[in-house]
Coordinates of C-alpha atoms and ligand atoms in Angstrom, one line a residue:
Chain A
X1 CA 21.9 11.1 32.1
X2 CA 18.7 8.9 31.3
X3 CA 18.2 7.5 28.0
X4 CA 14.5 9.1 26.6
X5 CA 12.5 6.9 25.2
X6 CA 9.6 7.6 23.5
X7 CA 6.3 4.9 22.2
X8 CA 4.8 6.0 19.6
X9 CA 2.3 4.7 16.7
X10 CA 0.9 6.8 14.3
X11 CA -2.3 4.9 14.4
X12 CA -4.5 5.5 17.7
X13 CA -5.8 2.9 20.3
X14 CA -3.3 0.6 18.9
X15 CA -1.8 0.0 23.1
X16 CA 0.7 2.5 23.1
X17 CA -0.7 3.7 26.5
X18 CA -0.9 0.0 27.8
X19 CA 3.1 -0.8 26.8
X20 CA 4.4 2.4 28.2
X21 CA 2.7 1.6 31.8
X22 CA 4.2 -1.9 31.3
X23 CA 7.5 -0.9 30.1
X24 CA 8.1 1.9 32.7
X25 CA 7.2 -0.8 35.6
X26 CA 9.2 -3.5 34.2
X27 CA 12.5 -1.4 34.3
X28 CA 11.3 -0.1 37.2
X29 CA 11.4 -3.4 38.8
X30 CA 14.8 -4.3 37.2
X31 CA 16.0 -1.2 39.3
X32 CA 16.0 1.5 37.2
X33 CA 15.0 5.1 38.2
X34 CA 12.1 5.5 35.5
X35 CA 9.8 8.2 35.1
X36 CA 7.0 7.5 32.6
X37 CA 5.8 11.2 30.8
X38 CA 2.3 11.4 29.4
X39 CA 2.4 13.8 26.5
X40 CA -1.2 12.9 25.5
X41 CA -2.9 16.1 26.7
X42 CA -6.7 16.5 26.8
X43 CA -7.1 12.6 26.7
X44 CA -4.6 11.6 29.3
X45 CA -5.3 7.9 30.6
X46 CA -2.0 6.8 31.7
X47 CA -2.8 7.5 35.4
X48 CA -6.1 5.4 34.7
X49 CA -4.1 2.4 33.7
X50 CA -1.1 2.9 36.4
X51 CA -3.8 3.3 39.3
X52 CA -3.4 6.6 40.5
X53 CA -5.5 8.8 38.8
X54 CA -7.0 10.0 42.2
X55 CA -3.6 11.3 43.3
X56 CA -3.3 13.8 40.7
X57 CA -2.9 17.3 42.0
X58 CA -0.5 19.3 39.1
X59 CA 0.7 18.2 36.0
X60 CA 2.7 18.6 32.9
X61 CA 1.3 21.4 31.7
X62 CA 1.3 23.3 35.1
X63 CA 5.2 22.2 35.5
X64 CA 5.8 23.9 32.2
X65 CA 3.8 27.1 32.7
X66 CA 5.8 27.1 36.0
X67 CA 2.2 26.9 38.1
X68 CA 4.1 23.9 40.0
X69 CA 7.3 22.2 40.3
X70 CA 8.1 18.9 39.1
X71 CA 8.7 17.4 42.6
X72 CA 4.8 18.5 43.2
X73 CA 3.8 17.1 39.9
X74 CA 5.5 13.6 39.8
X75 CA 3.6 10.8 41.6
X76 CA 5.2 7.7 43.1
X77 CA 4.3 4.2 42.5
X78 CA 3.2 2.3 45.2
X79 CA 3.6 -0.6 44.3
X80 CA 6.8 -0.5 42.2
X81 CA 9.8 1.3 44.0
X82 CA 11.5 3.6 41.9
X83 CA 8.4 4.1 39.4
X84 CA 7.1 7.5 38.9
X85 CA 4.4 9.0 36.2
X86 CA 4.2 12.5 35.3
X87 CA 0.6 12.8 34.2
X88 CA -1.5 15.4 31.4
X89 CA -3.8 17.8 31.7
X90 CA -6.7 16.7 31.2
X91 CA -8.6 20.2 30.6
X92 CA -5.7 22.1 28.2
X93 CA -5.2 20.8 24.8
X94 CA -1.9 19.9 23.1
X95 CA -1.0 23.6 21.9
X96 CA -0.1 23.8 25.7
X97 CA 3.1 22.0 25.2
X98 CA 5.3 24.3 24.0
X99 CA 8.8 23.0 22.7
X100 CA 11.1 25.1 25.0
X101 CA 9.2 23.5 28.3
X102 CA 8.8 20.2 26.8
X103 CA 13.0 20.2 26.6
X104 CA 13.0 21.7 30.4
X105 CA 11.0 19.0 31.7
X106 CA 12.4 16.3 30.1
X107 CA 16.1 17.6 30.8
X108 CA 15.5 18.0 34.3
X109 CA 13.6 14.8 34.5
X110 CA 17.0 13.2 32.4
X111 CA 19.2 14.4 35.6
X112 CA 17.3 11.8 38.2
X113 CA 16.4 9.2 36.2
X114 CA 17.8 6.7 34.5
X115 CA 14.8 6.2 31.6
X116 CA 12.0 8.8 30.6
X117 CA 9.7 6.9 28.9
X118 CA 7.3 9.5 26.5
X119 CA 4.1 8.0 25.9
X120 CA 3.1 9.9 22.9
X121 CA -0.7 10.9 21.8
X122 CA -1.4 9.3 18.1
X123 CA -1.1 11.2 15.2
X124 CA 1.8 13.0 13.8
X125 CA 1.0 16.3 14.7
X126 CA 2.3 18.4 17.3
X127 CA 1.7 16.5 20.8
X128 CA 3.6 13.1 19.0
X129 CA 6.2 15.2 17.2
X130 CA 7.6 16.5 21.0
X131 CA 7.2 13.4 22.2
X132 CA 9.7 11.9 20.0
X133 CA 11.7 15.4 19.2
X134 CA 14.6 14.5 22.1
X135 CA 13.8 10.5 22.4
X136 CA 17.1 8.4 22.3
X137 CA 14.8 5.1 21.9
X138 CA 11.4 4.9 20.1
X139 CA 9.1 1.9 20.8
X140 CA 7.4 1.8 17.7
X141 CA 3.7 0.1 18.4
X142 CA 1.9 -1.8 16.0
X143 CA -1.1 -3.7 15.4
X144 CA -1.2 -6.8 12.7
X145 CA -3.2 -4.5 10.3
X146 CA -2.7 -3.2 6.9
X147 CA -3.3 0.3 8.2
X148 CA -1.6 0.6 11.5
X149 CA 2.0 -1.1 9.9
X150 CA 1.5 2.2 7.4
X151 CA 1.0 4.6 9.7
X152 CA 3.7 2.8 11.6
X153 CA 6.3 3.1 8.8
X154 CA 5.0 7.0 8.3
X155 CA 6.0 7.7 11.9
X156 CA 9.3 5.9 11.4
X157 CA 10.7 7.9 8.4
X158 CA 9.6 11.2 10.8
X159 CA 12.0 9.3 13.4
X160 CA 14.9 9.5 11.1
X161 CA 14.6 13.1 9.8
X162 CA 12.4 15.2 12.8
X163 CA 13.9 14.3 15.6
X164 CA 16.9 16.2 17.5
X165 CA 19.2 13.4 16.8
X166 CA 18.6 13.7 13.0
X167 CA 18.4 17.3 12.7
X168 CA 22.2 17.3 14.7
X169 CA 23.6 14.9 12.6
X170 CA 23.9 12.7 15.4
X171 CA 23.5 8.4 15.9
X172 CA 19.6 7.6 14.9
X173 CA 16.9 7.3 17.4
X174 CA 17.4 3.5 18.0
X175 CA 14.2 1.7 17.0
X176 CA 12.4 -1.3 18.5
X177 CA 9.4 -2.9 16.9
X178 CA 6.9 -3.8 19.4
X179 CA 3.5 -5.7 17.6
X180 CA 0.5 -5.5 20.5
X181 CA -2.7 -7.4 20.2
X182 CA -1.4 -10.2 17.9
X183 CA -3.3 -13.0 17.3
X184 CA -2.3 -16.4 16.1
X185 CA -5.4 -17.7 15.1
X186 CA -6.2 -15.0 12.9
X187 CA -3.0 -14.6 11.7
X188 CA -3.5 -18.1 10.5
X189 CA -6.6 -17.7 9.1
X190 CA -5.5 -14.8 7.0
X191 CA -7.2 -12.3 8.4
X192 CA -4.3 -10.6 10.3
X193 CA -0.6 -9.4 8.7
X194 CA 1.5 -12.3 9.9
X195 CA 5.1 -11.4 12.3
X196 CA 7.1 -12.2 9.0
X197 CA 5.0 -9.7 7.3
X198 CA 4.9 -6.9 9.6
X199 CA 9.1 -7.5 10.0
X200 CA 9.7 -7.6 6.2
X201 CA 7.5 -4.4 5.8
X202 CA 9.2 -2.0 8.6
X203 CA 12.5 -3.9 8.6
X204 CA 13.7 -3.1 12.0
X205 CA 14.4 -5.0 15.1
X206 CA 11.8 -7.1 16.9
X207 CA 11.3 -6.0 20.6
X208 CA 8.6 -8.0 21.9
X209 CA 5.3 -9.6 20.3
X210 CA 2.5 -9.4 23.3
X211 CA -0.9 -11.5 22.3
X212 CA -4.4 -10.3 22.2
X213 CA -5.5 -11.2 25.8
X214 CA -8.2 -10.1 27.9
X215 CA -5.6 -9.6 30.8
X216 CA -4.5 -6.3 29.5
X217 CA -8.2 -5.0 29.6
X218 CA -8.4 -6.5 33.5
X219 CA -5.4 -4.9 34.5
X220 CA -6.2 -1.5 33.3
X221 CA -9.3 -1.3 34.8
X222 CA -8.0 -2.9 38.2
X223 CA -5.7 0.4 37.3
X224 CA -2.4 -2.3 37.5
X225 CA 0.5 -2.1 34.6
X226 CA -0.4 -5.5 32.9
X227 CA 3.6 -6.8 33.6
X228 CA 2.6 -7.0 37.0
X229 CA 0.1 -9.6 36.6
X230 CA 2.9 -12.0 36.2
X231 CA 0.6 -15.3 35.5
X232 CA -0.8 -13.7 32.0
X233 CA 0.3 -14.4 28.8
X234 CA 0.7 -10.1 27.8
X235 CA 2.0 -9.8 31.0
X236 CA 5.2 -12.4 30.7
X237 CA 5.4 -11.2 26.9
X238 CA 6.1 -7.4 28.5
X239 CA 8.6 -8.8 30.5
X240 CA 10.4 -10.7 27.8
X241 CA 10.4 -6.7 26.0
X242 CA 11.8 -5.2 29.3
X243 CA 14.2 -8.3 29.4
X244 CA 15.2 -8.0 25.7
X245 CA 15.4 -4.4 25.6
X246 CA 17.9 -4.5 28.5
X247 CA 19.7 -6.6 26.5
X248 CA 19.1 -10.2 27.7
X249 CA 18.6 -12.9 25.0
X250 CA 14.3 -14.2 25.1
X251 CA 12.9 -16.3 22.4
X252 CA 9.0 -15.0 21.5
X253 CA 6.5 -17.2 23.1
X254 CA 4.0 -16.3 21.6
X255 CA 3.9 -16.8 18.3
X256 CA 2.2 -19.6 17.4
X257 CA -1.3 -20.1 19.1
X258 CA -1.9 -22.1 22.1
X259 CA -3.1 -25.0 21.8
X260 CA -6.7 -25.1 23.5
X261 CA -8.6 -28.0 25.2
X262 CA -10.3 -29.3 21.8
X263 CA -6.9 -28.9 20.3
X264 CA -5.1 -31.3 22.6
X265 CA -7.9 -33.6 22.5
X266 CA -8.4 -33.3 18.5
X267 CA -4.3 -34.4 18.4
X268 CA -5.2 -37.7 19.5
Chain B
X1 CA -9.6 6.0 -49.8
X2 CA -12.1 9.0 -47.7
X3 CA -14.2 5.8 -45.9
X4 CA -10.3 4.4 -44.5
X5 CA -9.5 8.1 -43.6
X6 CA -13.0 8.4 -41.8
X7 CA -12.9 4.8 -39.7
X8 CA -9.2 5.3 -38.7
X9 CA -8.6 6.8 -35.4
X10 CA -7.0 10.2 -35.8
X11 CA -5.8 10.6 -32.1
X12 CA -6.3 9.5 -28.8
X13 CA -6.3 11.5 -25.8
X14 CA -4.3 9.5 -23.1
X15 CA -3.7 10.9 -18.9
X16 CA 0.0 11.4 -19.0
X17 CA 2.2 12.7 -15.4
X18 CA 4.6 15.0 -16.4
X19 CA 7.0 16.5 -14.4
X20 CA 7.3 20.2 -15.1
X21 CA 9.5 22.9 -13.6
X22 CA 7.6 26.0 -12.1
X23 CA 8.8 29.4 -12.3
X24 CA 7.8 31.3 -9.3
X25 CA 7.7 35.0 -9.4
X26 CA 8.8 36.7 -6.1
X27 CA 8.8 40.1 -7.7
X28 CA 6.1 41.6 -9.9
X29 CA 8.6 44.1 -11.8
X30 CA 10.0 41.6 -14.9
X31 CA 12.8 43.9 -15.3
X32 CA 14.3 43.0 -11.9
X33 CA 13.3 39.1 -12.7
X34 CA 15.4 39.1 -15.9
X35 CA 18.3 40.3 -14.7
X36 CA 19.2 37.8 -11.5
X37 CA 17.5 35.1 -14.3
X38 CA 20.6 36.1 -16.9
X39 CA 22.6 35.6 -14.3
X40 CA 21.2 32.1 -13.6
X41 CA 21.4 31.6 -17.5
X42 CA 24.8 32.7 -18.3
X43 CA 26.4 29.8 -15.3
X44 CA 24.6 27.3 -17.3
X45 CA 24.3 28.3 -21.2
X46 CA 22.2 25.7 -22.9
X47 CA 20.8 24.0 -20.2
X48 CA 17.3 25.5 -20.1
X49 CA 17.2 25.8 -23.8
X50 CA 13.7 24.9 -24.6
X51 CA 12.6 23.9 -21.1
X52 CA 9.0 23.8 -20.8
X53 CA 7.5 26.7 -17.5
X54 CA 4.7 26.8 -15.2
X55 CA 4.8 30.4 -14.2
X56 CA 3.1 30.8 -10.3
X57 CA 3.2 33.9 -8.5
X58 CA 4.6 33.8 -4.9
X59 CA 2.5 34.3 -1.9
X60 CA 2.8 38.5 -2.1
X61 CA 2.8 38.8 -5.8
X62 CA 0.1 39.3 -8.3
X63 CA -0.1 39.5 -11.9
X64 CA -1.8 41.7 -14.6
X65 CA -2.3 40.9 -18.2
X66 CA 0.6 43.2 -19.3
X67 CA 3.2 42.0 -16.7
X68 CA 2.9 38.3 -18.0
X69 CA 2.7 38.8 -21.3
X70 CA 6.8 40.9 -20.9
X71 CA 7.3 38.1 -18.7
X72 CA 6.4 35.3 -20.9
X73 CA 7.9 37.4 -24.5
X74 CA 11.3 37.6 -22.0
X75 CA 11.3 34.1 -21.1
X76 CA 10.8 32.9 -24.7
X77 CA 13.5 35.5 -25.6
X78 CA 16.0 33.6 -23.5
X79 CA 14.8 30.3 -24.9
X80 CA 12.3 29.2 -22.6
X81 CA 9.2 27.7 -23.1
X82 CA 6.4 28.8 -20.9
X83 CA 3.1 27.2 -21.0
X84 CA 0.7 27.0 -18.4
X85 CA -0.1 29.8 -15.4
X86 CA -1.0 28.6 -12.2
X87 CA -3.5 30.7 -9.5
X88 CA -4.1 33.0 -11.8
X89 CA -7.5 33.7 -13.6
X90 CA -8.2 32.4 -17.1
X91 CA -8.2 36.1 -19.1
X92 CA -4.9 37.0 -18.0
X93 CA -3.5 33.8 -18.5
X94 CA -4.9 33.3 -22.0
X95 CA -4.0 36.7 -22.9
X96 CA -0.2 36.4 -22.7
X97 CA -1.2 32.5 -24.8
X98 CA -1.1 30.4 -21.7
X99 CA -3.4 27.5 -20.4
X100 CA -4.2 27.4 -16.8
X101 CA -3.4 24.8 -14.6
X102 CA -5.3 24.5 -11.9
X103 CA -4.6 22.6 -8.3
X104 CA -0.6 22.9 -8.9
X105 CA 0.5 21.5 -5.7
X106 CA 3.5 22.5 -3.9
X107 CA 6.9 23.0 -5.7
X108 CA 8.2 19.6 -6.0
X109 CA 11.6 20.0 -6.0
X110 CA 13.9 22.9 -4.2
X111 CA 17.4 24.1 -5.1
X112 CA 19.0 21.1 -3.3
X113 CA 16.5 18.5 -5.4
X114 CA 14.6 17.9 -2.5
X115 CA 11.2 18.0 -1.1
X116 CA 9.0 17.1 2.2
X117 CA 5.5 17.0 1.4
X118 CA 3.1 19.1 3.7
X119 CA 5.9 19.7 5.6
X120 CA 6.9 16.2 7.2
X121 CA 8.2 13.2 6.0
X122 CA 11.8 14.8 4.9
X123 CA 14.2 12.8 2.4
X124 CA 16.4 10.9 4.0
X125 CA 18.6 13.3 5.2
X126 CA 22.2 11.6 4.4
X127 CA 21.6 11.8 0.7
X128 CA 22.7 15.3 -1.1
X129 CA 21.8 16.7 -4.4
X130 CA 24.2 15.3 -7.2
X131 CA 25.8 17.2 -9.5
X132 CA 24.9 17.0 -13.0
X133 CA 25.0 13.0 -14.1
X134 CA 26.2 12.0 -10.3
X135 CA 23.8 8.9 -8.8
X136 CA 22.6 9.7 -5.8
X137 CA 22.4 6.8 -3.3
X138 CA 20.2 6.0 -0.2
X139 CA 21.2 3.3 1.9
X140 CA 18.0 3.8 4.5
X141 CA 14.5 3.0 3.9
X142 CA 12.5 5.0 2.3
X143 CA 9.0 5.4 4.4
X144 CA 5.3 6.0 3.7
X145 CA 5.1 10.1 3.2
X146 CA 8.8 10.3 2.2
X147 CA 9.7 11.4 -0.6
X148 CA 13.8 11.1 -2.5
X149 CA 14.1 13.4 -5.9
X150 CA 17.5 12.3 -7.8
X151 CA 17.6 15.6 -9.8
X152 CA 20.1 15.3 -13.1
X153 CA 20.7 11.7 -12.4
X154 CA 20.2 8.5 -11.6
X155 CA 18.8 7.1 -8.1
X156 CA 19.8 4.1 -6.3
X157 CA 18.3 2.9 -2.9
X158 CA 19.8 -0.1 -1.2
X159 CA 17.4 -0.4 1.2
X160 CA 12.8 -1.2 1.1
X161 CA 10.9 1.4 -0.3
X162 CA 7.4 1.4 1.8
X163 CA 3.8 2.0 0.3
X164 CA 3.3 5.8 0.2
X165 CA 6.8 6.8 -0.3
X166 CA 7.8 8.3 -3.5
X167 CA 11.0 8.0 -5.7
X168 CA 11.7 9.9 -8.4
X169 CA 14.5 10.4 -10.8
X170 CA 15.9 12.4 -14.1
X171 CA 17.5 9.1 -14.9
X172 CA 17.4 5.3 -13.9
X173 CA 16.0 4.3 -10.4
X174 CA 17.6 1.4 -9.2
X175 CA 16.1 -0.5 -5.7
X176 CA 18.1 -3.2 -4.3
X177 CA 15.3 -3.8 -2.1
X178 CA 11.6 -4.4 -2.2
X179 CA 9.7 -1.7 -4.0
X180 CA 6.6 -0.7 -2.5
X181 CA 5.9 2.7 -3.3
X182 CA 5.9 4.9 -6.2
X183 CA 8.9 5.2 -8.5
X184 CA 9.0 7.5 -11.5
X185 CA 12.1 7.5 -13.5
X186 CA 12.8 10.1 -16.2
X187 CA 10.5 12.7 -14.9
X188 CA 11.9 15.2 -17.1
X189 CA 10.8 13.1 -20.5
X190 CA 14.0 11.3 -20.9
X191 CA 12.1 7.8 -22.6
X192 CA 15.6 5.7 -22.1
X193 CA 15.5 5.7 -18.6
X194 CA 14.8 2.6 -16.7
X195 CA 13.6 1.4 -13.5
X196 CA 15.1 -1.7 -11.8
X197 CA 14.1 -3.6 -8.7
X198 CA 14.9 -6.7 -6.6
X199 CA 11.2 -7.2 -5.8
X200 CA 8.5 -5.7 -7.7
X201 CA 5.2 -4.5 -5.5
X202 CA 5.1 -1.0 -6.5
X203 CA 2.0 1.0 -6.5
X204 CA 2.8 3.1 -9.4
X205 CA 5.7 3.0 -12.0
X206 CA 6.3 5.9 -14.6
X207 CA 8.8 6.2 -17.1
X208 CA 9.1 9.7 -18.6
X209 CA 5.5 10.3 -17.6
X210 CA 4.2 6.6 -18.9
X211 CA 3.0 4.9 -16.0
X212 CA 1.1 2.1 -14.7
X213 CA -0.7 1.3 -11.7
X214 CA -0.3 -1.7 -9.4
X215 CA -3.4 -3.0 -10.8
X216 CA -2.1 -3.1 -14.0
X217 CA 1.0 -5.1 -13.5
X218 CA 0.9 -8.6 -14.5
X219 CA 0.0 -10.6 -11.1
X220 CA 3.1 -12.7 -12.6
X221 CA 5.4 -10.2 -12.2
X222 CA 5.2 -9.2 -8.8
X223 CA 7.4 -10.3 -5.8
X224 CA 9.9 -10.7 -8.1
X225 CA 13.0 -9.4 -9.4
X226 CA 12.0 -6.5 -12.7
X227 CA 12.8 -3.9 -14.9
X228 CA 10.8 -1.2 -16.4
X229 CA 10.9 0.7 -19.3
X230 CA 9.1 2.6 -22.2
X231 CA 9.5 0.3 -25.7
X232 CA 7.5 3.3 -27.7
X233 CA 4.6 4.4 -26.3
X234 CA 4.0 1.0 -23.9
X235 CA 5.5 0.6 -20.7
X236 CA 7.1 -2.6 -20.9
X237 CA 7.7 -4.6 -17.3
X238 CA 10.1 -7.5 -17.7
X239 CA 11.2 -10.3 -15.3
X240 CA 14.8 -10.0 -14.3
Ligands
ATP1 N1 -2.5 -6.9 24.0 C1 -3.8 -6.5 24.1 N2 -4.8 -7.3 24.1 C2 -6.1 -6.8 24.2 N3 -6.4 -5.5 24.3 C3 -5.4 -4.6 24.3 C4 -4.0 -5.0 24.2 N4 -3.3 -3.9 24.2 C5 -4.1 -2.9 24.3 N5 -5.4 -3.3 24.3 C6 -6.6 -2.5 24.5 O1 -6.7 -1.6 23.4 C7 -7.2 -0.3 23.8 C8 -6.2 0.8 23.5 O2 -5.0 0.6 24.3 P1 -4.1 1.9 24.7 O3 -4.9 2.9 25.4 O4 -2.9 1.3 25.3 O5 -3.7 2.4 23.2 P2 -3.1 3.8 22.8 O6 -2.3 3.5 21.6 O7 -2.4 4.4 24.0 O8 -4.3 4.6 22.4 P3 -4.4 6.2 22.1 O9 -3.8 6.3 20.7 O10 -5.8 6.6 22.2 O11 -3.5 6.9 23.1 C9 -7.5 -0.4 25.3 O12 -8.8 -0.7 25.5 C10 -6.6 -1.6 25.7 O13 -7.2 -2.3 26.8
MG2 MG1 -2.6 6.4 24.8

């Protein structure tokens, strides 16, 4: 049976999206049967940012209304072996998922796979509350802001009470903090919530802390999960997450800011 | 002696919250009301004794002048002390000799003493409902759109409470964590109860329906360990 895990925000456009893609491929890579589910119908955008948006034929919403199987809806990776994305509709809206299929799919998907990773639309309305309903994990994404740590907190107390593990009584959805699109600089400068912050505030565990970078933007339009581009900084920082969250011990690189040219000559 | 009476304030007209229990009819026929209501009455004799009643009408029911007015002559037959309609229209209401209130929002509290507002954001599931007197305890955070009710007792959260979650309690609330969000102790008027906290950055804090506003806690006072309470008609904040 595959663990579910589900990444989820509250707050939109906060790289939910852009850490499922890398998530799915780095446990992918690490030999893991992983099947990465977009649940954001109407908008869907993960096949943009895996690459494969031209080999979409059926999709979620088809498998569910039983127009197509899920063997004719999943696409293979090419790149990463073991790596398949089971893409949106991009013409229904999210009243097309209905609860009972939404279990189907993700139970059949559960029997040959070893992770389902749910990349869920924002919001807290119906399309996000399925794609955390039956999640094991949740990736919580946030952004060094006021708002998007308090929409994050909103969507963690719905982790703990709306979820299938809650409502049976059963162990919590384990939850991982994961804070996108930090910068040092401006964390310094006061004009972002600082790690220490963020941690005190939502008070869970610390996955991974990936920088602001212009890499991530690159990769998605080159249609490339950013962990592949192994030389950038968000792409390392994804792999210390996939790393950590299969249990190895990382220290976060990055933290503190780099130190640019000026700053290297300015230290005399 | 008539200039002091004249300069003197008479009153003052002050914004109070006040928690207030709602009567909600399901039936329009106040013959079949009163009887499962003795019922009610009879497993807890003195308890409702002067209790002050928002009466609402339930989804399917509405109310003529005559019906509330047997209504609200029962209810202060049996010791009750009904007030204020809600969604209904301002003749009827005044008929019978109640005010109106308007924008009544959901029932706060349910049989078990707890509430989700709009639907999401549950209480914390583990906690239950105390008896009478019983503290009720909550060892997980409490988030942003959650809301915990300690109904007949005291409250006590060993965990953070986050901005935009709510706590609220007929006696003390105790946090043994950083308070962030609301905490209203004593929400059904008793002025003794207290609130205490390990770190003190609460949006609003209310004692028996005294409350002040972040803004208007002491810039001194927060981050840091505090107690609140009602010394008259102030709400006091000390430093622990
Ligand atoms: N670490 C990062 N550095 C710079 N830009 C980033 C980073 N992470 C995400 N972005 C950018 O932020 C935007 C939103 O990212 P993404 O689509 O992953 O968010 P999302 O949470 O899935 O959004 P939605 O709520 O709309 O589904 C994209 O333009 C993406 O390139
Ligand atoms: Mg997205």
């Amino acid at each position: 049976m595959a663990r579910i895990v589900v990444v989820t925000s509250g707050k939109g456009g906060v790289g939910k999206t852009t850490t499922s893609a890398a998530f799915g491929a780095g446990l992918a890579r690490a030999g893991y049967r992983t099947v990465v589910v977009d649940f954001d119908v109407g908008l869907r955008n993960l096949d943009l940012i895996m690459g494969c948006e031209r080999r979409v034929v059926y999709d979620f919403v088809n498998v569910i209304n039983g127009e197509a199987n899920l063997n004719q809806a999943l696409i293979r990776d090419k790149r990463v072996e073991g790596l398949e994305i089971l893409p949106a509709s991009q013409t229904r809206d999210k009243d097309a998922l209905t609860f009972e299929g939404v279990e189907s799919v993700l139970n059949a998907l559960a029997e040959t796979h070893d992770y389902v990773v749910c990349d869920s639309p924002a919001g807290i309305e119906r399309g996000a509350h399925l794609a955390m309903y039956f999640a094991d994990d949740a990736l919580v994404v946030t952004n060094p802001e006021v708002s998007s740590v308090r929409d994050s907190d909103r969507v963690l107390g719905l982790l703990s009470s709306k979820t299938r593990r809650a409502e049976q009584g059963e162990e919590p959805v384990k939850e991982h903090l994961v804070v996108t699109r930090y910068a040092a600089s401006r964390v310094g400068k006061g004009e972002m919530l600082s790690m220490e912050d963020i941690c005190e505030i939502l008070s869970i565990d610390l996955l991974g802390v990936v920088p602001e970078s212009t890499a991530v933007l690159n990769a998605s339009n080159a249609g490339v999960p950013v962990i592949m581009e192994e030389k950038t900084d968000a792409g390392q920082a994804y792999d210390d997450l996939v790393a950590r969250y299969l249990g190895e011990e990382r220290e976060h690189r990055f933290l503190t800011e780099k130190k640019g040219l000026f700053g290297r000559l300015f230290k005399g | 002696m008539a200039v002091n009476q004249a300069s003197g304030a008479a009153f003052e007209l002050k914004g109070r919250m006040a928690t207030l229990t709602v009567l909600r009819l399901l039936t329009a026929d106040p013959g079949h009301l009163f009887i499962q209501l003795d019922a009610r009455l009879a497993q807890a004799p003195g308890f409702f004794d002067g209790m002050p009643l928002v009466l609402a009408p339930g989804q399917d029911v509405s109310l003529d002048a005559a019906m509330l007015e047997t209504l609200v002559a029962g209810l202060r037959d049996r010791g009750l002390l009904p007030v204020a309609a809600a969604d209904v229209s301002e003749d009827i209401a005044s008929a019978a000799g109640l005010g109106v209130l308007r924008n009544l929002g959901g029932p706060r509290s349910d049989a078990s003493g707890q509430t989700g507002r709009s639907g999401s954001g549950k209480p914390v599931a583990e906690a239950r409902a105390p008896e009478n007197g019983a503290a009720r305890l909550v060892t997980q955070p409490v988030r942003s759109g959650q809301q915990v009710y300690a109904r007949g007792g005291d409250l006590v959260v060993s965990a953070p409470v986050s901005a935009g979650a709510e706590l609220m309690a007929d006696g003390h609330i105790h946090v043994y964590g950083t308070l962030r969000g609301r905490a209203l102790a004593g929400v059904q008027g008793d002025v003794n109860a207290r609130i205490f906290c390990q770190s003190l950055e609460a949006e609003l804090v209310a004692v028996a329906g005294h409350y002040r506003l972040s803004e208007q806690i002491d810039a001194g006072l927060r981050g840091a360990p505090a107690m609140i309470r009602l010394r008259g008609d102030e709400l006091g904040i000390d430093a622990l």
